[in-house]
XYZ file of N, CA and C in Angstrom:
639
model
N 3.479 -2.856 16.297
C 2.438 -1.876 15.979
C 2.892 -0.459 16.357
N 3.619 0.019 17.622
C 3.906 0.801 17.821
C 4.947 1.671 17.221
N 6.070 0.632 16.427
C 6.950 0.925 16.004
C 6.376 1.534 14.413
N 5.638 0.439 13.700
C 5.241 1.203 12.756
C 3.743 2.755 12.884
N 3.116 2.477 14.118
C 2.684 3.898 13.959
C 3.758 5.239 14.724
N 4.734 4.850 14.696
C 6.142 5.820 14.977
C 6.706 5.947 13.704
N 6.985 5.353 12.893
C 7.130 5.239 11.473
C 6.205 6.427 10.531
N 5.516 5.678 10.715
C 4.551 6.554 9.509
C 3.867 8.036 9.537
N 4.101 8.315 11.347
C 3.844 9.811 11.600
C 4.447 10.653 11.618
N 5.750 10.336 10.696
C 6.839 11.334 10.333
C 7.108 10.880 9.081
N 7.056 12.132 7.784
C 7.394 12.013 6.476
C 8.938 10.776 6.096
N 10.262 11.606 7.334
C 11.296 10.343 7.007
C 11.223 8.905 7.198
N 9.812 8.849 8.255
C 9.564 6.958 8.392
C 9.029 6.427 7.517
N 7.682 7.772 6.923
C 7.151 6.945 6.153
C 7.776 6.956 4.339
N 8.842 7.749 4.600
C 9.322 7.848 3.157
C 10.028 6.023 2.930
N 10.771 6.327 4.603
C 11.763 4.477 4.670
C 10.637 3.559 4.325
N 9.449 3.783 4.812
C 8.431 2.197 4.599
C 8.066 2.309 3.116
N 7.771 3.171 2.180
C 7.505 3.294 0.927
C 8.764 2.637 0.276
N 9.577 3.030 0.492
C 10.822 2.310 0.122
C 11.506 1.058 0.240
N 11.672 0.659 1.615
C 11.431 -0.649 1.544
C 10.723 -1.534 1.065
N 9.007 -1.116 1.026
C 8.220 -2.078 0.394
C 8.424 -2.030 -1.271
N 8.781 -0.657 -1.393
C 9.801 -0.618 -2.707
C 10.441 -1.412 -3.659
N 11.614 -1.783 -2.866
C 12.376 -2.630 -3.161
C 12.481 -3.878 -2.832
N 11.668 -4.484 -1.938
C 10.831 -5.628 -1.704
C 10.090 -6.077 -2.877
N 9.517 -5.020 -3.694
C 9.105 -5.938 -4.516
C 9.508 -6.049 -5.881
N 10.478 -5.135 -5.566
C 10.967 -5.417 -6.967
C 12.218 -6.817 -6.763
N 12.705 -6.673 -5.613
C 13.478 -8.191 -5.238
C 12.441 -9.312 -5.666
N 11.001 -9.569 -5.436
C 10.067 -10.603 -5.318
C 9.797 -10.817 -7.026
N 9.864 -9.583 -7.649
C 9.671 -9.250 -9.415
C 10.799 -9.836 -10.071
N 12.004 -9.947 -9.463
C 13.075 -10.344 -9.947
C 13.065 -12.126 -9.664
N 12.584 -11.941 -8.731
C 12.489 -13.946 -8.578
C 11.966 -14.216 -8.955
N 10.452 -14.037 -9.140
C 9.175 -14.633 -9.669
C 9.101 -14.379 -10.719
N 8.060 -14.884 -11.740
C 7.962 -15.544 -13.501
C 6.405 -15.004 -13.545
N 5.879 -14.742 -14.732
C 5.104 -14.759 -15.411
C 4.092 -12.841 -14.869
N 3.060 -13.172 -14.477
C 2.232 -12.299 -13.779
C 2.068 -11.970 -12.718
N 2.867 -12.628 -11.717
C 3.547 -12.733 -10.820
C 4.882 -11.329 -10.645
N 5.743 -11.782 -11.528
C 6.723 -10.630 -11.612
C 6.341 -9.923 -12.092
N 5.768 -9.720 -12.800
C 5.206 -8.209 -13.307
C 4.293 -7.202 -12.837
N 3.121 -8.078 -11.993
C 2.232 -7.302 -10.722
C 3.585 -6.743 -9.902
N 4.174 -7.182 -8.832
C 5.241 -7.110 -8.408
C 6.243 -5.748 -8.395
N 6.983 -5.960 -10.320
C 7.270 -5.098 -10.554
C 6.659 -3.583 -11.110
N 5.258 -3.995 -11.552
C 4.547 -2.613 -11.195
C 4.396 -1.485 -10.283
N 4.102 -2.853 -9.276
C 3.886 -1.843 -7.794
C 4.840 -1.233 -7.284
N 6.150 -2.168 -7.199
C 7.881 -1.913 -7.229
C 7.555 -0.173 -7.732
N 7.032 0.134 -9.153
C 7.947 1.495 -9.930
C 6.951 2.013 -8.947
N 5.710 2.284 -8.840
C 4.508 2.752 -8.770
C 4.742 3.055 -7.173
N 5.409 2.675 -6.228
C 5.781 3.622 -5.027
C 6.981 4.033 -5.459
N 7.825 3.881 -6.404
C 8.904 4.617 -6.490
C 8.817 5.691 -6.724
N 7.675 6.218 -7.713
C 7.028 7.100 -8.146
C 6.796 8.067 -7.373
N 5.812 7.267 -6.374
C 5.226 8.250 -5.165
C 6.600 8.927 -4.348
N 7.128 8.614 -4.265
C 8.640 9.064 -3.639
C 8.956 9.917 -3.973
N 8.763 9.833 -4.997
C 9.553 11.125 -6.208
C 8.229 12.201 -6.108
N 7.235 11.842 -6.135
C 6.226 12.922 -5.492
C 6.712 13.660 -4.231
N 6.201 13.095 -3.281
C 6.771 13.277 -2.146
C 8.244 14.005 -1.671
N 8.979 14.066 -2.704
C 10.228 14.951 -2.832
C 10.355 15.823 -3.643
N 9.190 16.584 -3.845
C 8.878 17.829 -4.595
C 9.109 18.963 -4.172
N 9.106 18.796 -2.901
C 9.387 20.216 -1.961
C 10.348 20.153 -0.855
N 11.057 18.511 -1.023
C 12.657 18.482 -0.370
C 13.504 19.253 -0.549
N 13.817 20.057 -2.006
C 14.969 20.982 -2.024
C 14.918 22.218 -1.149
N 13.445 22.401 -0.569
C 13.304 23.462 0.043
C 13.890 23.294 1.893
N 13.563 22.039 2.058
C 14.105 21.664 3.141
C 15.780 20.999 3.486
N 16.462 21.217 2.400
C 17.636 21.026 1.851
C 18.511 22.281 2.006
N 17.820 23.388 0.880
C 18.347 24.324 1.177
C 18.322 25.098 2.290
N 17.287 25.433 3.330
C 17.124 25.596 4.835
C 18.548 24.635 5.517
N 18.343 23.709 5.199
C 20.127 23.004 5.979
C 21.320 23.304 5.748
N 21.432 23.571 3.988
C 22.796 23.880 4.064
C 22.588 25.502 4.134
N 22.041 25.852 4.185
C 22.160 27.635 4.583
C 22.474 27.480 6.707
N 22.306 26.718 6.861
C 22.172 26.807 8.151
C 23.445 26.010 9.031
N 23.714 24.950 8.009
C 25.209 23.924 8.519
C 25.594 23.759 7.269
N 25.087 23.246 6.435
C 25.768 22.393 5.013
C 27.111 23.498 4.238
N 27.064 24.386 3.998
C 27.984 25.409 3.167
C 28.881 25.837 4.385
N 28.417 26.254 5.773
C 29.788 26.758 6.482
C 29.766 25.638 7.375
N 30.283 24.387 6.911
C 30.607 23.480 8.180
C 32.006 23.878 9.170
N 31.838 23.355 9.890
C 33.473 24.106 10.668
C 34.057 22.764 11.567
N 33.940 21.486 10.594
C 34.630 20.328 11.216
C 36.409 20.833 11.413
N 36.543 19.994 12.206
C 38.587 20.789 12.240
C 38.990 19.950 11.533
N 38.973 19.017 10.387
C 39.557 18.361 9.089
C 39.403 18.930 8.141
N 39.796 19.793 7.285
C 39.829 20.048 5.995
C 39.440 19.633 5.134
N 39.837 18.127 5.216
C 39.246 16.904 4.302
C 37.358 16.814 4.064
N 37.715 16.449 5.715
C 36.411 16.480 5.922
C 35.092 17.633 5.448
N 35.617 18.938 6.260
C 35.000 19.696 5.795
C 34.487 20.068 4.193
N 34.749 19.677 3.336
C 35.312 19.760 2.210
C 34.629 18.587 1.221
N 34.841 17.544 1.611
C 33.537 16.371 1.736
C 32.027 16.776 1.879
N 32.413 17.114 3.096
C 30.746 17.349 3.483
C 30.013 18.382 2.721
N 30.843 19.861 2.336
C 29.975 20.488 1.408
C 29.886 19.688 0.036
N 30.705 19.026 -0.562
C 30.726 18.659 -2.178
C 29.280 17.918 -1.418
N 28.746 17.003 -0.409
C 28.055 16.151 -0.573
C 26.638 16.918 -0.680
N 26.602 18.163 0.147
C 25.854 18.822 0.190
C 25.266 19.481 -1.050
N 25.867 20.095 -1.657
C 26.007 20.650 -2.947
C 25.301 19.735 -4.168
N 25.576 18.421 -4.087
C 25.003 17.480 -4.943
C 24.114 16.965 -5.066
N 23.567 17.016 -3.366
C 22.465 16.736 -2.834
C 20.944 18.268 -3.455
N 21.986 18.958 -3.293
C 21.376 20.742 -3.172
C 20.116 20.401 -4.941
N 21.443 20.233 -5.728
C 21.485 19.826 -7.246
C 20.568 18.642 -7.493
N 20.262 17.977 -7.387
C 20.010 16.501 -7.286
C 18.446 17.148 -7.788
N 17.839 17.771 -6.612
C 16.366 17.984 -6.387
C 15.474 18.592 -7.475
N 16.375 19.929 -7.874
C 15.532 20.408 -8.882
C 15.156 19.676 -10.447
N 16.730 18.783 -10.677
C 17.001 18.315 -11.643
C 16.055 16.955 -11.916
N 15.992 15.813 -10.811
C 14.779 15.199 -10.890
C 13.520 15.697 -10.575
N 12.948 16.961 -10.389
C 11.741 17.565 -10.543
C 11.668 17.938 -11.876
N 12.294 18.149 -12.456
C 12.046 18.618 -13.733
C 12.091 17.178 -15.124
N 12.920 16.031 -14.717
C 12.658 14.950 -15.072
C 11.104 14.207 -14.737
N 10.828 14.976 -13.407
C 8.955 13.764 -13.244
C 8.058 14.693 -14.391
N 8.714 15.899 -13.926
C 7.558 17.095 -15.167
C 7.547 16.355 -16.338
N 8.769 16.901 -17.335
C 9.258 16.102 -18.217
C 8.044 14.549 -18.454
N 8.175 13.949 -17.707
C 7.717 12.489 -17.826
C 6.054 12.348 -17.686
N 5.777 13.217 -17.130
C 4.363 13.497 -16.605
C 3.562 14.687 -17.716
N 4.094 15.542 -17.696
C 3.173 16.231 -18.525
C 3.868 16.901 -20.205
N 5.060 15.824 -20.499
C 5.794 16.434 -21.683
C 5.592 15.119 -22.548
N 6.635 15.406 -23.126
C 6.619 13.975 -24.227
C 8.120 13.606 -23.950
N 7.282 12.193 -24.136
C 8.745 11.532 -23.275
C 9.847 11.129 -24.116
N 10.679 10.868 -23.934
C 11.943 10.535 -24.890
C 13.296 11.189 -24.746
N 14.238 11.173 -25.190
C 15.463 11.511 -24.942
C 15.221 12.316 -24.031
N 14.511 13.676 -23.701
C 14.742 14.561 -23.004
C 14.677 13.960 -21.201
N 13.799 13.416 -21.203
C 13.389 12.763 -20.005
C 14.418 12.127 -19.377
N 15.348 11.307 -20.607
C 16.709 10.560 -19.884
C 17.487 11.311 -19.638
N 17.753 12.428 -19.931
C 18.583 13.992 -19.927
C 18.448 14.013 -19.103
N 17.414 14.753 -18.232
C 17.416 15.164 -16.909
C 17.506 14.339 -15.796
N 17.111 12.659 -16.003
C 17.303 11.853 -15.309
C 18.287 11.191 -14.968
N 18.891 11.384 -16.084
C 20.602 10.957 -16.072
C 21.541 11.839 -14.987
N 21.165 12.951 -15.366
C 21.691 14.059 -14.406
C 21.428 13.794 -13.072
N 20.111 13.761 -12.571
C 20.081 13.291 -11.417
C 20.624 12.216 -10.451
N 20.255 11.374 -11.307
C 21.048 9.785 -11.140
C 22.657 9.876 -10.984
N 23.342 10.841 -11.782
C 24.560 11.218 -11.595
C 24.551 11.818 -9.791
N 24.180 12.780 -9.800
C 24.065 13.820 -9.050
C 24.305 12.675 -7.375
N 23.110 11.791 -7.436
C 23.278 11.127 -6.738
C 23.811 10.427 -6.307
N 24.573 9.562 -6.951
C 25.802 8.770 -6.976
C 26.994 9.326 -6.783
N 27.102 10.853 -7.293
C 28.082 11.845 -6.334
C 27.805 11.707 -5.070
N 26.921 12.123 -4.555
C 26.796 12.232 -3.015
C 26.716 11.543 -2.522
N 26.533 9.631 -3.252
C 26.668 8.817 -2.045
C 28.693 7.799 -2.346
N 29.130 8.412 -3.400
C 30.414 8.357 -3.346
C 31.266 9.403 -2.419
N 30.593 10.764 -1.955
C 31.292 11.724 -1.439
C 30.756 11.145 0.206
N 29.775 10.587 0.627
C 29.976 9.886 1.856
C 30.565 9.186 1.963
N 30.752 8.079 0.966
C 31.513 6.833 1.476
C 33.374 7.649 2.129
N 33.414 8.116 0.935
C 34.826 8.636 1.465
C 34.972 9.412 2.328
N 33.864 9.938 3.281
C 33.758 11.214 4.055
C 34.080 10.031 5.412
N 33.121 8.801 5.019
C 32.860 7.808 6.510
C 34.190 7.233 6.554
N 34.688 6.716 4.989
C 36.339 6.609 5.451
C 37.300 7.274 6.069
N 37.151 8.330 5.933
C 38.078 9.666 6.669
C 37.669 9.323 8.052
N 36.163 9.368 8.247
C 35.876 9.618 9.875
C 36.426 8.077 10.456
N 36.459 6.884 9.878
C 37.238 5.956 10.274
C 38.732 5.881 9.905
N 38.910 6.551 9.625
C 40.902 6.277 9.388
C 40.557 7.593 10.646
N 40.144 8.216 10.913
C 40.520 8.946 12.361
C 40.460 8.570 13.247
N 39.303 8.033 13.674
C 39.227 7.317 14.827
C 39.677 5.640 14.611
N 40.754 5.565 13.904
C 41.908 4.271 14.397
C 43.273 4.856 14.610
N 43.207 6.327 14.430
C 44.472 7.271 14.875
C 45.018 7.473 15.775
N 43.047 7.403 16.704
C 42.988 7.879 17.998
C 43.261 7.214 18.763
N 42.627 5.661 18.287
C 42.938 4.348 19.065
C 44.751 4.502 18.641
N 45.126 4.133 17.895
C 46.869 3.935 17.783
C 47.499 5.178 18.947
N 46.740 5.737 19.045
C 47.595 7.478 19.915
C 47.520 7.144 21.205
N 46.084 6.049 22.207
C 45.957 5.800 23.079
C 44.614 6.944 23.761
N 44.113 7.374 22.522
C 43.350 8.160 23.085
C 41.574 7.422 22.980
N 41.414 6.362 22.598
C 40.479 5.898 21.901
C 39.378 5.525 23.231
N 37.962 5.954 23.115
C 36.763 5.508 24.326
C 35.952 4.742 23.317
N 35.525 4.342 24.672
C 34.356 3.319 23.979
C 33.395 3.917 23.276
N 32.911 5.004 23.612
C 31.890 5.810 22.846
C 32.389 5.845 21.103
N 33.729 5.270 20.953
C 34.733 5.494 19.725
C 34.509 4.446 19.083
N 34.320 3.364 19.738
C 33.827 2.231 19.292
C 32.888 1.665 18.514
N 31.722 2.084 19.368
C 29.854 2.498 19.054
C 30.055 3.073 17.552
N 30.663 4.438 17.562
C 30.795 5.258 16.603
C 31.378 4.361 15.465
N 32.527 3.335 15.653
C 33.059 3.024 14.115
C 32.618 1.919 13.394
N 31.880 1.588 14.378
C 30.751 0.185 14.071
C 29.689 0.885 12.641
N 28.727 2.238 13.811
C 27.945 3.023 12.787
C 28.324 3.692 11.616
N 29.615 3.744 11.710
C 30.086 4.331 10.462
C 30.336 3.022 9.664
N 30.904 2.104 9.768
C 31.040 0.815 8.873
C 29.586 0.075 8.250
N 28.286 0.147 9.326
C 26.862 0.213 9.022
C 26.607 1.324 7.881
N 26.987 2.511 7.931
C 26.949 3.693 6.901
C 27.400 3.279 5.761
N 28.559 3.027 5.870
C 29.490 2.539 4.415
C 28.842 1.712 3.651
N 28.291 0.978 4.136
C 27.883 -0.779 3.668
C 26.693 -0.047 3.122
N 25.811 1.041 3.449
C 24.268 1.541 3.016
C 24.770 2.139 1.541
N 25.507 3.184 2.138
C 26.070 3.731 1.237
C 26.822 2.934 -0.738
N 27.240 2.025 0.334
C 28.045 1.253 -1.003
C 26.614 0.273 -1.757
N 25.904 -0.150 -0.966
C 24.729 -0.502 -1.865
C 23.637 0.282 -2.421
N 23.613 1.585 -2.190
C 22.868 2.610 -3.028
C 23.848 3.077 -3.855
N 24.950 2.851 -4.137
C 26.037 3.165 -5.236
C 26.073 2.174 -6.406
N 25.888 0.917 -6.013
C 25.515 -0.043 -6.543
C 24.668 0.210 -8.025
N 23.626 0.445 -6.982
C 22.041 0.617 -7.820
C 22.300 1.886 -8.462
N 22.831 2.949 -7.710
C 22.551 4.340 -8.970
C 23.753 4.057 -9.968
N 25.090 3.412 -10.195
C 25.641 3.293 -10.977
C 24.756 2.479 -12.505
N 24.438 1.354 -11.765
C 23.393 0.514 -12.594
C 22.398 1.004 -13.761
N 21.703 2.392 -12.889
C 21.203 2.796 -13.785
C 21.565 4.130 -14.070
N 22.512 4.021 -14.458
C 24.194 5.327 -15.461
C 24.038 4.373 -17.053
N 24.426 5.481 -17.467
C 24.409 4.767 -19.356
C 25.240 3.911 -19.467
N 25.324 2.684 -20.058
C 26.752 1.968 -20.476
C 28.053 2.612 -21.630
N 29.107 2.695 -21.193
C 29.194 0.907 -20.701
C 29.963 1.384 -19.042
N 29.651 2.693 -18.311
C 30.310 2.710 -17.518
C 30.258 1.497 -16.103
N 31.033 1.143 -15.993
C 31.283 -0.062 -14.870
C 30.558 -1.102 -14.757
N 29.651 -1.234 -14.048
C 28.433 -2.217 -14.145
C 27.293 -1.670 -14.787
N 27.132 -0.069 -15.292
C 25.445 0.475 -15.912
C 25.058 -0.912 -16.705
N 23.311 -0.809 -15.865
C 23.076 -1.512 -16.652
C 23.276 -3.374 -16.434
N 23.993 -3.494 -16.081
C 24.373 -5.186 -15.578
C 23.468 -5.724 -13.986
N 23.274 -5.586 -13.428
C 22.249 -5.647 -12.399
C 20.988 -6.327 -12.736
N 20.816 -7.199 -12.205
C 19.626 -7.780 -12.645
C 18.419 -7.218 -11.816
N 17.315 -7.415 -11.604
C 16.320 -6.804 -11.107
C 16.456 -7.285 -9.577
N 16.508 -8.358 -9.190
C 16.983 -8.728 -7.806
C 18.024 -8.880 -7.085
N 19.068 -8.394 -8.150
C 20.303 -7.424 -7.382
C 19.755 -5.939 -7.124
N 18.778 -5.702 -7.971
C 18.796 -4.201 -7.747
C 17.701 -4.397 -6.501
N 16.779 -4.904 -6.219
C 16.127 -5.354 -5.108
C 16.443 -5.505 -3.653
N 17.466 -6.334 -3.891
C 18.468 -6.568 -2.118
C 19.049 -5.689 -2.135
N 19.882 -5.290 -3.126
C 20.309 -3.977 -2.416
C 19.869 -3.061 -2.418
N 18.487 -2.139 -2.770
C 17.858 -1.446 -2.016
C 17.612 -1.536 -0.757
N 16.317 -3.698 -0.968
C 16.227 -3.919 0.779
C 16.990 -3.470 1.520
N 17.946 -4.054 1.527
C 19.356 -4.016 2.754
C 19.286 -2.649 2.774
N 19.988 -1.902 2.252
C 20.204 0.078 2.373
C 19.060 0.346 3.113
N 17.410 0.082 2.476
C 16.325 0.400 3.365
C 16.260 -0.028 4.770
N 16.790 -1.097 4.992
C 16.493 -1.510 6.323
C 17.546 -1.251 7.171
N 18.764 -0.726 6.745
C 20.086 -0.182 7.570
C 19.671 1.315 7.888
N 18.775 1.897 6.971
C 18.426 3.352 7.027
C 17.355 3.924 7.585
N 16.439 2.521 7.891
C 15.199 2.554 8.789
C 15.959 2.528 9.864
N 16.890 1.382 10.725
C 17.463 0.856 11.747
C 18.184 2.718 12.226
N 18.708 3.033 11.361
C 19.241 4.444 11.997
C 18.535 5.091 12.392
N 17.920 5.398 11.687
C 16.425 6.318 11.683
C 15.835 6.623 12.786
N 15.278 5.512 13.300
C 14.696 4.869 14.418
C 15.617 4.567 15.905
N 16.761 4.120 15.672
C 17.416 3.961 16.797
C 18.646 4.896 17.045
């Protein structure tokens, strides 16, 4: 009880519980048959929705970050540094472009244009969670450098665990936004509804677990 009224009295907990229950049911829509899956998968889009509400005025709190860290990071890797703005940047992009896709969908007429802008986004996103994965690889091919050099603490340890927890979030929200990319790129599109389900779950509940602890 405590944990979820710690949850829900902050927009990022309660964005994770919308989400999880999210993709919970669209995992349950994907197993189940008849009226069953389809209640299910209603409710599934119908907080997805709300999400996308609810991130109407994220770019504003986006851009406040990278004006503040995101554009002049000053990691001492190059690589890194360099990473982290492209991720930023995509992220920056991401926001306006699916705001203008819910408009679009909500008060326009829907059709090609709607996949236009959504496509974009969906891109946008799948940039930035491809520009982490490789950012968390970097930060782990370093710290096994450190260990090979003899310089490696346990605190180094902790750290490459959470970064391998990262990767694994990461690589299953890559999953899903590739999925829904136009075909025939890679898997777009091939995902069944309860692949696209667990791997939300899982990402949601690795991203609550951070969150929180």
């Amino acid at each position: 009880m405590e944990y979820a009224v710690k949850a829900l009295n902050s927009y990022r907990g309660r964005d994770r519980i919308i989400r999880t229950v999210s993709y919970s049911c669209f995992l349950v829509a994907g197993l189940a048959k008849g009226r069953i899956a389809d209640a299910f998968n209603k409710l599934g889009s119908e907080l997805s929705s709300c999400r996308k509400v609810l991130r109407l005025f994220d770019d504003i709190l986006m851009l406040d970050h990278n004006l503040k860290h995101g554009l002049l990071r000053q990691e001492g890797d190059v690589l890194l540094r360099w990473l982290g703005i492209g991720c930023n940047v995509a992220d920056q992009l991401f926001y306006p472009f699916e705001h203008v896709a819910w408009t679009v969908e909500k008060f326009g007429k829907c059709g090609p244009s709607v996949s236009k802008w959504q496509l974009i986004a969906t891109a946008l996103w799948a940039t930035s969670l491809y520009l982490n994965m490789l950012k968390t690889l970097r930060l782990i091919l370093l710290l096994t450098r450190r260990r090979s050099m003899n310089q490696f603490r346990l605190s180094d340890g902790r750290r490459t665990v959470e970064l391998l927890i990262s990767l694994l979030e990461y690589g299953l929200d890559l999953c899903n936004a590739i999925h829904w990319l136009p075909e025939p790129f890679l898997w777009a599109g091939k995902l069944r509804l309860w692949h696209v389900g667990l791997c939300g779950l899982i990402s949601s509940l690795i991203s609550s677990y951070k969150t929180f602890n």
